[in-house]
JSON list of C-alpha atoms in Angstrom, two decimals:
[
{"chain": "A", "resi": 8, "resn": "UNK", "atom": "CA", "xyz": [-51.70, 92.35, 16.89]},
{"chain": "A", "resi": 9, "resn": "UNK", "atom": "CA", "xyz": [-54.65, 94.18, 15.36]},
{"chain": "A", "resi": 10, "resn": "UNK", "atom": "CA", "xyz": [-53.51, 97.75, 15.99]},
{"chain": "A", "resi": 11, "resn": "UNK", "atom": "CA", "xyz": [-52.60, 99.92, 13.02]},
{"chain": "A", "resi": 12, "resn": "UNK", "atom": "CA", "xyz": [-48.94, 100.34, 12.15]},
{"chain": "A", "resi": 13, "resn": "UNK", "atom": "CA", "xyz": [-49.04, 103.93, 13.33]},
{"chain": "A", "resi": 14, "resn": "UNK", "atom": "CA", "xyz": [-50.38, 102.92, 16.73]},
{"chain": "A", "resi": 15, "resn": "UNK", "atom": "CA", "xyz": [-47.84, 100.12, 17.06]},
{"chain": "A", "resi": 16, "resn": "UNK", "atom": "CA", "xyz": [-44.97, 102.44, 16.16]},
{"chain": "A", "resi": 17, "resn": "UNK", "atom": "CA", "xyz": [-46.21, 104.98, 18.71]},
{"chain": "A", "resi": 18, "resn": "UNK", "atom": "CA", "xyz": [-46.31, 102.23, 21.36]},
{"chain": "A", "resi": 19, "resn": "UNK", "atom": "CA", "xyz": [-42.73, 101.25, 20.57]},
{"chain": "A", "resi": 20, "resn": "UNK", "atom": "CA", "xyz": [-41.53, 104.86, 20.76]},
{"chain": "A", "resi": 21, "resn": "UNK", "atom": "CA", "xyz": [-43.38, 105.62, 24.00]},
{"chain": "A", "resi": 22, "resn": "UNK", "atom": "CA", "xyz": [-42.42, 102.31, 25.60]},
{"chain": "A", "resi": 23, "resn": "UNK", "atom": "CA", "xyz": [-38.73, 102.66, 24.75]},
{"chain": "A", "resi": 24, "resn": "UNK", "atom": "CA", "xyz": [-38.72, 106.27, 25.95]},
{"chain": "A", "resi": 25, "resn": "UNK", "atom": "CA", "xyz": [-40.30, 105.25, 29.24]},
{"chain": "A", "resi": 26, "resn": "UNK", "atom": "CA", "xyz": [-37.85, 102.38, 29.67]},
{"chain": "A", "resi": 27, "resn": "UNK", "atom": "CA", "xyz": [-34.80, 104.61, 29.17]},
{"chain": "A", "resi": 28, "resn": "UNK", "atom": "CA", "xyz": [-36.29, 107.28, 31.43]},
{"chain": "A", "resi": 29, "resn": "UNK", "atom": "CA", "xyz": [-36.60, 104.63, 34.14]},
{"chain": "A", "resi": 30, "resn": "UNK", "atom": "CA", "xyz": [-33.03, 103.39, 33.63]},
{"chain": "A", "resi": 31, "resn": "UNK", "atom": "CA", "xyz": [-31.42, 106.83, 33.48]},
{"chain": "A", "resi": 32, "resn": "UNK", "atom": "CA", "xyz": [-33.65, 108.51, 36.04]},
{"chain": "A", "resi": 33, "resn": "UNK", "atom": "CA", "xyz": [-33.26, 105.80, 38.66]},
{"chain": "A", "resi": 34, "resn": "UNK", "atom": "CA", "xyz": [-29.50, 105.87, 38.07]},
{"chain": "A", "resi": 35, "resn": "UNK", "atom": "CA", "xyz": [-29.38, 109.60, 38.74]},
{"chain": "A", "resi": 36, "resn": "UNK", "atom": "CA", "xyz": [-31.57, 109.27, 41.82]},
{"chain": "A", "resi": 37, "resn": "UNK", "atom": "CA", "xyz": [-29.45, 106.41, 43.15]},
{"chain": "A", "resi": 38, "resn": "UNK", "atom": "CA", "xyz": [-26.22, 108.40, 42.89]},
{"chain": "A", "resi": 39, "resn": "UNK", "atom": "CA", "xyz": [-27.84, 111.32, 44.69]},
{"chain": "A", "resi": 40, "resn": "UNK", "atom": "CA", "xyz": [-29.02, 109.14, 47.57]},
{"chain": "A", "resi": 41, "resn": "UNK", "atom": "CA", "xyz": [-25.98, 106.91, 48.08]},
{"chain": "A", "resi": 42, "resn": "UNK", "atom": "CA", "xyz": [-22.26, 106.85, 47.39]},
{"chain": "A", "resi": 43, "resn": "UNK", "atom": "CA", "xyz": [-22.15, 103.06, 47.60]},
{"chain": "A", "resi": 44, "resn": "UNK", "atom": "CA", "xyz": [-21.91, 101.69, 44.04]},
{"chain": "A", "resi": 45, "resn": "UNK", "atom": "CA", "xyz": [-23.54, 98.43, 45.09]},
{"chain": "A", "resi": 46, "resn": "UNK", "atom": "CA", "xyz": [-26.55, 100.25, 46.52]},
{"chain": "A", "resi": 47, "resn": "UNK", "atom": "CA", "xyz": [-26.71, 102.40, 43.39]},
{"chain": "A", "resi": 48, "resn": "UNK", "atom": "CA", "xyz": [-26.78, 99.36, 41.15]},
{"chain": "A", "resi": 49, "resn": "UNK", "atom": "CA", "xyz": [-29.37, 97.66, 43.34]},
{"chain": "A", "resi": 50, "resn": "UNK", "atom": "CA", "xyz": [-31.69, 100.67, 43.17]},
{"chain": "A", "resi": 51, "resn": "UNK", "atom": "CA", "xyz": [-31.16, 100.98, 39.43]},
{"chain": "A", "resi": 52, "resn": "UNK", "atom": "CA", "xyz": [-31.83, 97.31, 38.76]},
{"chain": "A", "resi": 53, "resn": "UNK", "atom": "CA", "xyz": [-34.95, 97.12, 40.94]},
{"chain": "A", "resi": 54, "resn": "UNK", "atom": "CA", "xyz": [-36.43, 100.19, 39.24]},
{"chain": "A", "resi": 55, "resn": "UNK", "atom": "CA", "xyz": [-35.68, 98.74, 35.82]},
{"chain": "A", "resi": 56, "resn": "UNK", "atom": "CA", "xyz": [-37.29, 95.39, 36.66]},
{"chain": "A", "resi": 57, "resn": "UNK", "atom": "CA", "xyz": [-40.47, 97.02, 37.92]},
{"chain": "A", "resi": 58, "resn": "UNK", "atom": "CA", "xyz": [-40.69, 99.54, 35.10]},
{"chain": "A", "resi": 59, "resn": "UNK", "atom": "CA", "xyz": [-39.98, 97.03, 32.36]},
{"chain": "A", "resi": 60, "resn": "UNK", "atom": "CA", "xyz": [-42.54, 94.54, 33.63]},
{"chain": "A", "resi": 61, "resn": "UNK", "atom": "CA", "xyz": [-45.25, 97.20, 33.72]},
{"chain": "A", "resi": 62, "resn": "UNK", "atom": "CA", "xyz": [-44.40, 98.49, 30.24]},
{"chain": "A", "resi": 63, "resn": "UNK", "atom": "CA", "xyz": [-44.48, 95.00, 28.71]},
{"chain": "A", "resi": 64, "resn": "UNK", "atom": "CA", "xyz": [-47.82, 94.21, 30.34]},
{"chain": "A", "resi": 65, "resn": "UNK", "atom": "CA", "xyz": [-49.29, 97.53, 29.19]},
{"chain": "A", "resi": 66, "resn": "UNK", "atom": "CA", "xyz": [-47.99, 97.78, 25.64]},
{"chain": "A", "resi": 67, "resn": "UNK", "atom": "CA", "xyz": [-47.41, 94.13, 24.71]},
{"chain": "A", "resi": 68, "resn": "UNK", "atom": "CA", "xyz": [-50.97, 93.75, 23.36]},
{"chain": "A", "resi": 69, "resn": "UNK", "atom": "CA", "xyz": [-50.46, 96.80, 21.12]},
{"chain": "A", "resi": 70, "resn": "UNK", "atom": "CA", "xyz": [-47.04, 96.33, 19.50]},
{"chain": "A", "resi": 71, "resn": "UNK", "atom": "CA", "xyz": [-45.50, 93.26, 21.09]},
{"chain": "A", "resi": 72, "resn": "UNK", "atom": "CA", "xyz": [-43.50, 95.53, 23.43]},
{"chain": "A", "resi": 73, "resn": "UNK", "atom": "CA", "xyz": [-40.16, 94.91, 21.75]},
{"chain": "A", "resi": 74, "resn": "UNK", "atom": "CA", "xyz": [-38.58, 98.26, 22.74]},
{"chain": "A", "resi": 75, "resn": "UNK", "atom": "CA", "xyz": [-35.45, 96.72, 21.22]},
{"chain": "A", "resi": 76, "resn": "UNK", "atom": "CA", "xyz": [-34.17, 96.58, 17.61]},
{"chain": "A", "resi": 77, "resn": "UNK", "atom": "CA", "xyz": [-32.45, 93.26, 18.30]},
{"chain": "A", "resi": 78, "resn": "UNK", "atom": "CA", "xyz": [-35.77, 91.68, 19.28]},
{"chain": "A", "resi": 79, "resn": "UNK", "atom": "CA", "xyz": [-37.59, 93.28, 16.34]},
{"chain": "A", "resi": 80, "resn": "UNK", "atom": "CA", "xyz": [-35.02, 92.02, 13.84]},
{"chain": "A", "resi": 81, "resn": "UNK", "atom": "CA", "xyz": [-35.03, 88.56, 15.40]},
{"chain": "A", "resi": 82, "resn": "UNK", "atom": "CA", "xyz": [-38.84, 88.39, 15.34]},
{"chain": "A", "resi": 83, "resn": "UNK", "atom": "CA", "xyz": [-38.89, 89.36, 11.67]},
{"chain": "A", "resi": 84, "resn": "UNK", "atom": "CA", "xyz": [-36.19, 86.85, 10.77]},
{"chain": "A", "resi": 85, "resn": "UNK", "atom": "CA", "xyz": [-37.85, 84.01, 12.62]},
{"chain": "A", "resi": 86, "resn": "UNK", "atom": "CA", "xyz": [-41.21, 84.52, 10.90]},
{"chain": "A", "resi": 87, "resn": "UNK", "atom": "CA", "xyz": [-40.04, 85.85, 7.55]},
{"chain": "A", "resi": 88, "resn": "UNK", "atom": "CA", "xyz": [-41.24, 82.75, 5.63]},
{"chain": "A", "resi": 89, "resn": "UNK", "atom": "CA", "xyz": [-44.52, 82.23, 7.42]},
{"chain": "A", "resi": 90, "resn": "UNK", "atom": "CA", "xyz": [-46.24, 85.44, 6.36]},
{"chain": "A", "resi": 91, "resn": "UNK", "atom": "CA", "xyz": [-47.75, 85.77, 9.82]},
{"chain": "A", "resi": 92, "resn": "UNK", "atom": "CA", "xyz": [-45.07, 87.84, 11.53]},
{"chain": "A", "resi": 93, "resn": "UNK", "atom": "CA", "xyz": [-43.53, 91.26, 11.11]},
{"chain": "A", "resi": 94, "resn": "UNK", "atom": "CA", "xyz": [-43.18, 92.65, 7.60]},
{"chain": "A", "resi": 95, "resn": "UNK", "atom": "CA", "xyz": [-40.07, 94.52, 6.41]},
{"chain": "A", "resi": 96, "resn": "UNK", "atom": "CA", "xyz": [-42.17, 97.71, 6.60]},
{"chain": "A", "resi": 97, "resn": "UNK", "atom": "CA", "xyz": [-42.85, 97.04, 10.28]},
{"chain": "A", "resi": 98, "resn": "UNK", "atom": "CA", "xyz": [-39.13, 96.62, 10.97]},
{"chain": "A", "resi": 99, "resn": "UNK", "atom": "CA", "xyz": [-38.26, 99.82, 9.12]},
{"chain": "A", "resi": 100, "resn": "UNK", "atom": "CA", "xyz": [-40.87, 101.65, 11.20]},
{"chain": "A", "resi": 101, "resn": "UNK", "atom": "CA", "xyz": [-40.19, 100.04, 14.57]},
{"chain": "A", "resi": 102, "resn": "UNK", "atom": "CA", "xyz": [-36.42, 100.47, 14.72]},
{"chain": "A", "resi": 103, "resn": "UNK", "atom": "CA", "xyz": [-36.24, 104.26, 14.14]},
{"chain": "A", "resi": 104, "resn": "UNK", "atom": "CA", "xyz": [-39.12, 104.72, 16.59]},
{"chain": "A", "resi": 105, "resn": "UNK", "atom": "CA", "xyz": [-37.28, 102.71, 19.23]},
{"chain": "A", "resi": 106, "resn": "UNK", "atom": "CA", "xyz": [-34.09, 104.72, 18.75]},
{"chain": "A", "resi": 107, "resn": "UNK", "atom": "CA", "xyz": [-35.92, 108.06, 18.79]},
{"chain": "A", "resi": 108, "resn": "UNK", "atom": "CA", "xyz": [-37.81, 106.98, 21.90]},
{"chain": "A", "resi": 109, "resn": "UNK", "atom": "CA", "xyz": [-34.60, 105.96, 23.67]},
{"chain": "A", "resi": 110, "resn": "UNK", "atom": "CA", "xyz": [-33.01, 109.35, 22.99]},
{"chain": "A", "resi": 111, "resn": "UNK", "atom": "CA", "xyz": [-36.17, 111.16, 24.15]},
{"chain": "A", "resi": 112, "resn": "UNK", "atom": "CA", "xyz": [-36.26, 109.07, 27.33]},
{"chain": "A", "resi": 113, "resn": "UNK", "atom": "CA", "xyz": [-32.68, 109.97, 28.22]},
{"chain": "A", "resi": 114, "resn": "UNK", "atom": "CA", "xyz": [-33.33, 113.67, 27.61]},
{"chain": "A", "resi": 115, "resn": "UNK", "atom": "CA", "xyz": [-36.52, 113.49, 29.69]},
{"chain": "A", "resi": 116, "resn": "UNK", "atom": "CA", "xyz": [-34.71, 111.87, 32.61]},
{"chain": "A", "resi": 117, "resn": "UNK", "atom": "CA", "xyz": [-32.00, 114.53, 32.49]},
{"chain": "A", "resi": 118, "resn": "UNK", "atom": "CA", "xyz": [-34.65, 117.24, 32.46]},
{"chain": "A", "resi": 119, "resn": "UNK", "atom": "CA", "xyz": [-36.43, 115.78, 35.51]},
{"chain": "A", "resi": 120, "resn": "UNK", "atom": "CA", "xyz": [-33.21, 115.92, 37.53]},
{"chain": "A", "resi": 121, "resn": "UNK", "atom": "CA", "xyz": [-32.02, 119.31, 36.25]},
{"chain": "A", "resi": 122, "resn": "UNK", "atom": "CA", "xyz": [-29.11, 117.75, 34.36]},
{"chain": "A", "resi": 123, "resn": "UNK", "atom": "CA", "xyz": [-27.96, 119.14, 31.00]},
{"chain": "A", "resi": 124, "resn": "UNK", "atom": "CA", "xyz": [-30.54, 117.95, 28.51]},
{"chain": "A", "resi": 125, "resn": "UNK", "atom": "CA", "xyz": [-27.90, 116.59, 26.17]},
{"chain": "A", "resi": 126, "resn": "UNK", "atom": "CA", "xyz": [-24.38, 115.89, 27.33]},
{"chain": "A", "resi": 127, "resn": "UNK", "atom": "CA", "xyz": [-22.39, 113.07, 25.77]},
{"chain": "A", "resi": 128, "resn": "UNK", "atom": "CA", "xyz": [-21.51, 110.39, 28.26]},
{"chain": "A", "resi": 129, "resn": "UNK", "atom": "CA", "xyz": [-17.88, 110.04, 29.27]},
{"chain": "A", "resi": 130, "resn": "UNK", "atom": "CA", "xyz": [-18.31, 106.52, 30.70]},
{"chain": "A", "resi": 131, "resn": "UNK", "atom": "CA", "xyz": [-15.99, 104.33, 28.65]},
{"chain": "A", "resi": 132, "resn": "UNK", "atom": "CA", "xyz": [-17.26, 100.77, 28.26]},
{"chain": "A", "resi": 133, "resn": "UNK", "atom": "CA", "xyz": [-14.77, 99.54, 25.71]},
{"chain": "A", "resi": 134, "resn": "UNK", "atom": "CA", "xyz": [-13.49, 96.10, 26.72]},
{"chain": "A", "resi": 135, "resn": "UNK", "atom": "CA", "xyz": [-13.72, 92.54, 25.48]},
{"chain": "A", "resi": 136, "resn": "UNK", "atom": "CA", "xyz": [-15.23, 91.12, 28.65]},
{"chain": "A", "resi": 137, "resn": "UNK", "atom": "CA", "xyz": [-18.04, 93.68, 28.44]},
{"chain": "A", "resi": 138, "resn": "UNK", "atom": "CA", "xyz": [-18.79, 92.67, 24.86]},
{"chain": "A", "resi": 139, "resn": "UNK", "atom": "CA", "xyz": [-18.95, 89.05, 25.94]},
{"chain": "A", "resi": 140, "resn": "UNK", "atom": "CA", "xyz": [-21.39, 90.09, 28.66]},
{"chain": "A", "resi": 141, "resn": "UNK", "atom": "CA", "xyz": [-23.59, 91.71, 26.01]},
{"chain": "A", "resi": 142, "resn": "UNK", "atom": "CA", "xyz": [-23.53, 88.59, 23.87]},
{"chain": "A", "resi": 143, "resn": "UNK", "atom": "CA", "xyz": [-24.60, 86.47, 26.83]},
{"chain": "A", "resi": 144, "resn": "UNK", "atom": "CA", "xyz": [-27.29, 88.91, 27.96]},
{"chain": "A", "resi": 145, "resn": "UNK", "atom": "CA", "xyz": [-28.84, 89.33, 24.51]},
{"chain": "A", "resi": 146, "resn": "UNK", "atom": "CA", "xyz": [-28.69, 85.61, 23.71]},
{"chain": "A", "resi": 147, "resn": "UNK", "atom": "CA", "xyz": [-30.43, 84.84, 26.99]},
{"chain": "A", "resi": 148, "resn": "UNK", "atom": "CA", "xyz": [-33.08, 87.46, 26.35]},
{"chain": "A", "resi": 149, "resn": "UNK", "atom": "CA", "xyz": [-33.89, 86.15, 22.87]},
{"chain": "A", "resi": 150, "resn": "UNK", "atom": "CA", "xyz": [-33.92, 82.56, 24.11]},
{"chain": "A", "resi": 151, "resn": "UNK", "atom": "CA", "xyz": [-36.33, 83.49, 26.88]},
{"chain": "A", "resi": 152, "resn": "UNK", "atom": "CA", "xyz": [-38.72, 85.48, 24.70]},
{"chain": "A", "resi": 153, "resn": "UNK", "atom": "CA", "xyz": [-38.96, 82.97, 21.89]},
{"chain": "A", "resi": 154, "resn": "UNK", "atom": "CA", "xyz": [-38.82, 80.00, 24.21]},
{"chain": "A", "resi": 155, "resn": "UNK", "atom": "CA", "xyz": [-41.86, 81.26, 26.07]},
{"chain": "A", "resi": 156, "resn": "UNK", "atom": "CA", "xyz": [-43.71, 81.88, 22.83]},
{"chain": "A", "resi": 157, "resn": "UNK", "atom": "CA", "xyz": [-42.80, 78.49, 21.39]},
{"chain": "A", "resi": 158, "resn": "UNK", "atom": "CA", "xyz": [-44.06, 76.69, 24.48]},
{"chain": "A", "resi": 159, "resn": "UNK", "atom": "CA", "xyz": [-47.30, 78.67, 24.71]},
{"chain": "A", "resi": 160, "resn": "UNK", "atom": "CA", "xyz": [-46.25, 80.56, 27.82]},
{"chain": "A", "resi": 161, "resn": "UNK", "atom": "CA", "xyz": [-46.07, 84.05, 26.38]},
{"chain": "A", "resi": 162, "resn": "UNK", "atom": "CA", "xyz": [-48.42, 85.28, 29.10]},
{"chain": "A", "resi": 163, "resn": "UNK", "atom": "CA", "xyz": [-45.52, 85.00, 31.54]},
{"chain": "A", "resi": 164, "resn": "UNK", "atom": "CA", "xyz": [-43.35, 87.35, 29.48]},
{"chain": "A", "resi": 165, "resn": "UNK", "atom": "CA", "xyz": [-43.82, 90.56, 31.52]},
{"chain": "A", "resi": 166, "resn": "UNK", "atom": "CA", "xyz": [-42.55, 89.02, 34.73]},
{"chain": "A", "resi": 167, "resn": "UNK", "atom": "CA", "xyz": [-40.09, 86.62, 33.14]},
{"chain": "A", "resi": 168, "resn": "UNK", "atom": "CA", "xyz": [-38.38, 89.15, 30.87]},
{"chain": "A", "resi": 169, "resn": "UNK", "atom": "CA", "xyz": [-38.18, 91.77, 33.59]},
{"chain": "A", "resi": 170, "resn": "UNK", "atom": "CA", "xyz": [-36.76, 89.19, 36.02]},
{"chain": "A", "resi": 171, "resn": "UNK", "atom": "CA", "xyz": [-34.12, 88.08, 33.51]},
{"chain": "A", "resi": 172, "resn": "UNK", "atom": "CA", "xyz": [-32.99, 91.66, 32.91]},
{"chain": "A", "resi": 173, "resn": "UNK", "atom": "CA", "xyz": [-32.81, 92.25, 36.65]},
{"chain": "A", "resi": 174, "resn": "UNK", "atom": "CA", "xyz": [-30.67, 89.15, 37.12]},
{"chain": "A", "resi": 175, "resn": "UNK", "atom": "CA", "xyz": [-28.48, 90.02, 34.13]},
{"chain": "A", "resi": 176, "resn": "UNK", "atom": "CA", "xyz": [-27.75, 93.39, 35.70]},
{"chain": "A", "resi": 177, "resn": "UNK", "atom": "CA", "xyz": [-25.78, 91.40, 38.24]},
{"chain": "A", "resi": 178, "resn": "UNK", "atom": "CA", "xyz": [-24.46, 88.31, 36.50]},
{"chain": "A", "resi": 179, "resn": "UNK", "atom": "CA", "xyz": [-23.12, 89.96, 33.32]},
{"chain": "A", "resi": 180, "resn": "UNK", "atom": "CA", "xyz": [-20.02, 92.14, 33.25]},
{"chain": "A", "resi": 181, "resn": "UNK", "atom": "CA", "xyz": [-21.78, 94.77, 31.10]},
{"chain": "A", "resi": 182, "resn": "UNK", "atom": "CA", "xyz": [-24.83, 94.99, 33.32]},
{"chain": "A", "resi": 183, "resn": "UNK", "atom": "CA", "xyz": [-26.93, 93.83, 30.41]},
{"chain": "A", "resi": 184, "resn": "UNK", "atom": "CA", "xyz": [-27.82, 96.61, 28.02]},
{"chain": "A", "resi": 185, "resn": "UNK", "atom": "CA", "xyz": [-28.90, 93.91, 25.53]},
{"chain": "A", "resi": 186, "resn": "UNK", "atom": "CA", "xyz": [-30.60, 96.58, 23.43]},
{"chain": "A", "resi": 187, "resn": "UNK", "atom": "CA", "xyz": [-29.15, 98.70, 20.59]},
{"chain": "A", "resi": 188, "resn": "UNK", "atom": "CA", "xyz": [-31.73, 101.49, 21.00]},
{"chain": "A", "resi": 189, "resn": "UNK", "atom": "CA", "xyz": [-31.18, 101.78, 24.74]},
{"chain": "A", "resi": 190, "resn": "UNK", "atom": "CA", "xyz": [-27.43, 101.75, 24.16]},
{"chain": "A", "resi": 191, "resn": "UNK", "atom": "CA", "xyz": [-27.70, 104.68, 21.74]},
{"chain": "A", "resi": 192, "resn": "UNK", "atom": "CA", "xyz": [-30.06, 106.60, 24.01]},
{"chain": "A", "resi": 193, "resn": "UNK", "atom": "CA", "xyz": [-27.71, 106.31, 26.96]},
{"chain": "A", "resi": 194, "resn": "UNK", "atom": "CA", "xyz": [-24.95, 108.14, 25.10]},
{"chain": "A", "resi": 195, "resn": "UNK", "atom": "CA", "xyz": [-26.98, 111.33, 25.53]},
{"chain": "A", "resi": 196, "resn": "UNK", "atom": "CA", "xyz": [-26.60, 111.47, 29.32]},
{"chain": "A", "resi": 197, "resn": "UNK", "atom": "CA", "xyz": [-23.37, 111.87, 31.25]},
{"chain": "A", "resi": 198, "resn": "UNK", "atom": "CA", "xyz": [-24.78, 110.21, 34.35]},
{"chain": "A", "resi": 199, "resn": "UNK", "atom": "CA", "xyz": [-24.70, 106.83, 36.08]},
{"chain": "A", "resi": 200, "resn": "UNK", "atom": "CA", "xyz": [-26.36, 104.95, 33.20]},
{"chain": "A", "resi": 201, "resn": "UNK", "atom": "CA", "xyz": [-24.42, 106.59, 30.40]},
{"chain": "A", "resi": 202, "resn": "UNK", "atom": "CA", "xyz": [-22.12, 105.01, 27.83]},
{"chain": "A", "resi": 203, "resn": "UNK", "atom": "CA", "xyz": [-19.51, 106.91, 25.84]},
{"chain": "A", "resi": 204, "resn": "UNK", "atom": "CA", "xyz": [-20.30, 107.22, 22.11]},
{"chain": "A", "resi": 205, "resn": "UNK", "atom": "CA", "xyz": [-17.02, 105.50, 21.22]},
{"chain": "A", "resi": 206, "resn": "UNK", "atom": "CA", "xyz": [-18.16, 102.40, 23.12]},
{"chain": "A", "resi": 207, "resn": "UNK", "atom": "CA", "xyz": [-21.48, 102.04, 21.29]},
{"chain": "A", "resi": 208, "resn": "UNK", "atom": "CA", "xyz": [-20.52, 100.27, 18.04]},
{"chain": "A", "resi": 209, "resn": "UNK", "atom": "CA", "xyz": [-18.87, 97.23, 19.71]},
{"chain": "A", "resi": 210, "resn": "UNK", "atom": "CA", "xyz": [-21.79, 96.97, 22.14]},
{"chain": "A", "resi": 211, "resn": "UNK", "atom": "CA", "xyz": [-24.33, 96.90, 19.32]},
{"chain": "A", "resi": 212, "resn": "UNK", "atom": "CA", "xyz": [-22.25, 94.41, 17.34]},
{"chain": "A", "resi": 213, "resn": "UNK", "atom": "CA", "xyz": [-22.10, 92.14, 20.40]},
{"chain": "A", "resi": 214, "resn": "UNK", "atom": "CA", "xyz": [-25.86, 92.47, 20.90]},
{"chain": "A", "resi": 215, "resn": "UNK", "atom": "CA", "xyz": [-26.57, 91.42, 17.32]},
{"chain": "A", "resi": 216, "resn": "UNK", "atom": "CA", "xyz": [-24.22, 88.45, 17.68]},
{"chain": "A", "resi": 217, "resn": "UNK", "atom": "CA", "xyz": [-26.02, 87.55, 20.89]},
{"chain": "A", "resi": 218, "resn": "UNK", "atom": "CA", "xyz": [-29.42, 87.80, 19.18]},
{"chain": "A", "resi": 219, "resn": "UNK", "atom": "CA", "xyz": [-28.27, 85.39, 16.47]},
{"chain": "A", "resi": 220, "resn": "UNK", "atom": "CA", "xyz": [-26.87, 83.04, 19.10]},
{"chain": "A", "resi": 221, "resn": "UNK", "atom": "CA", "xyz": [-30.13, 83.17, 21.03]},
{"chain": "A", "resi": 222, "resn": "UNK", "atom": "CA", "xyz": [-32.11, 82.29, 17.93]},
{"chain": "A", "resi": 223, "resn": "UNK", "atom": "CA", "xyz": [-29.76, 79.37, 17.35]},
{"chain": "A", "resi": 224, "resn": "UNK", "atom": "CA", "xyz": [-30.41, 78.16, 20.89]},
{"chain": "A", "resi": 225, "resn": "UNK", "atom": "CA", "xyz": [-34.15, 78.37, 20.28]},
{"chain": "A", "resi": 226, "resn": "UNK", "atom": "CA", "xyz": [-33.77, 76.12, 17.24]},
{"chain": "A", "resi": 227, "resn": "UNK", "atom": "CA", "xyz": [-31.55, 73.73, 19.18]},
{"chain": "A", "resi": 228, "resn": "UNK", "atom": "CA", "xyz": [-33.83, 73.43, 22.19]},
{"chain": "A", "resi": 229, "resn": "UNK", "atom": "CA", "xyz": [-37.29, 73.81, 20.66]},
{"chain": "A", "resi": 230, "resn": "UNK", "atom": "CA", "xyz": [-36.85, 72.73, 17.05]},
{"chain": "A", "resi": 231, "resn": "UNK", "atom": "CA", "xyz": [-36.89, 74.80, 13.84]},
{"chain": "A", "resi": 232, "resn": "UNK", "atom": "CA", "xyz": [-37.50, 78.44, 14.61]},
{"chain": "A", "resi": 233, "resn": "UNK", "atom": "CA", "xyz": [-40.04, 79.29, 11.92]},
{"chain": "A", "resi": 234, "resn": "UNK", "atom": "CA", "xyz": [-42.86, 79.80, 12.30]},
{"chain": "A", "resi": 235, "resn": "UNK", "atom": "CA", "xyz": [-42.54, 81.51, 15.66]},
{"chain": "A", "resi": 236, "resn": "UNK", "atom": "CA", "xyz": [-45.39, 83.22, 17.42]},
{"chain": "A", "resi": 237, "resn": "UNK", "atom": "CA", "xyz": [-44.45, 86.73, 18.36]},
{"chain": "A", "resi": 238, "resn": "UNK", "atom": "CA", "xyz": [-47.72, 88.26, 19.49]},
{"chain": "A", "resi": 239, "resn": "UNK", "atom": "CA", "xyz": [-46.23, 89.49, 22.69]},
{"chain": "A", "resi": 240, "resn": "UNK", "atom": "CA", "xyz": [-42.59, 89.31, 21.98]},
{"chain": "A", "resi": 241, "resn": "UNK", "atom": "CA", "xyz": [-41.03, 91.61, 24.35]},
{"chain": "A", "resi": 242, "resn": "UNK", "atom": "CA", "xyz": [-38.04, 92.92, 24.97]},
{"chain": "A", "resi": 243, "resn": "UNK", "atom": "CA", "xyz": [-35.82, 94.28, 26.91]},
{"chain": "A", "resi": 244, "resn": "UNK", "atom": "CA", "xyz": [-34.10, 96.66, 28.08]},
{"chain": "A", "resi": 245, "resn": "UNK", "atom": "CA", "xyz": [-31.56, 96.98, 30.32]},
{"chain": "A", "resi": 246, "resn": "UNK", "atom": "CA", "xyz": [-29.45, 99.03, 32.13]},
{"chain": "A", "resi": 247, "resn": "UNK", "atom": "CA", "xyz": [-26.08, 99.71, 32.33]},
{"chain": "A", "resi": 248, "resn": "UNK", "atom": "CA", "xyz": [-25.68, 98.97, 35.39]},
{"chain": "A", "resi": 249, "resn": "UNK", "atom": "CA", "xyz": [-27.23, 97.05, 33.42]},
{"chain": "A", "resi": 250, "resn": "UNK", "atom": "CA", "xyz": [-24.44, 97.59, 32.38]},
{"chain": "A", "resi": 251, "resn": "UNK", "atom": "CA", "xyz": [-22.65, 98.89, 34.76]},
{"chain": "A", "resi": 252, "resn": "UNK", "atom": "CA", "xyz": [-22.30, 101.18, 37.31]},
{"chain": "A", "resi": 253, "resn": "UNK", "atom": "CA", "xyz": [-24.06, 103.16, 35.01]}
]
């Protein structure tokens, strides 16, 4: 990545904001068009897959299209000894930008649908099976991203990552948030994709555990993790329905 840090941080903020706007906005639209929760989740997941794939393809060459603190931290950890990956300064810049972007995306989606701009979600997602779902979703995401990079197939990341998130919407109990920034952003909207603030800490803890597990799987399946190539390390997003019936 040859872009300046400022440009990369801007790409992370804009990309994460757009991702959350897609997740929240499509959730609101789905609930307005159908009362069937299955149809709502289907619409939400399809929109997320399409939006995420486009965002990764567009912004991956600029910042790596992480849009996800768990991916950023994992990328830094994997390459910390090689000197060719993210620096601590990059991490400290990326993560706040991702969180700020996620909040802005939720507020933007609410504004587009004439919802209160900021209203804390009342959707409780506090349960052990949901945390397990987040561990599985995040571990799978990290394994996919780094596995593609380690095998020289990073060019497939836009479609592969988006497809995994779309599948995880359905096969994980949490609907695959798999992203601390997106999780925080979704507390700001009391709509289909929201998550109650009290449910956030366990979700983020599970996501970090999943990221570590995913990195362990990379080492197991592809050999020692460092040095890992993370030019276009992407990653994810997710929805609550992706988590849920959002």
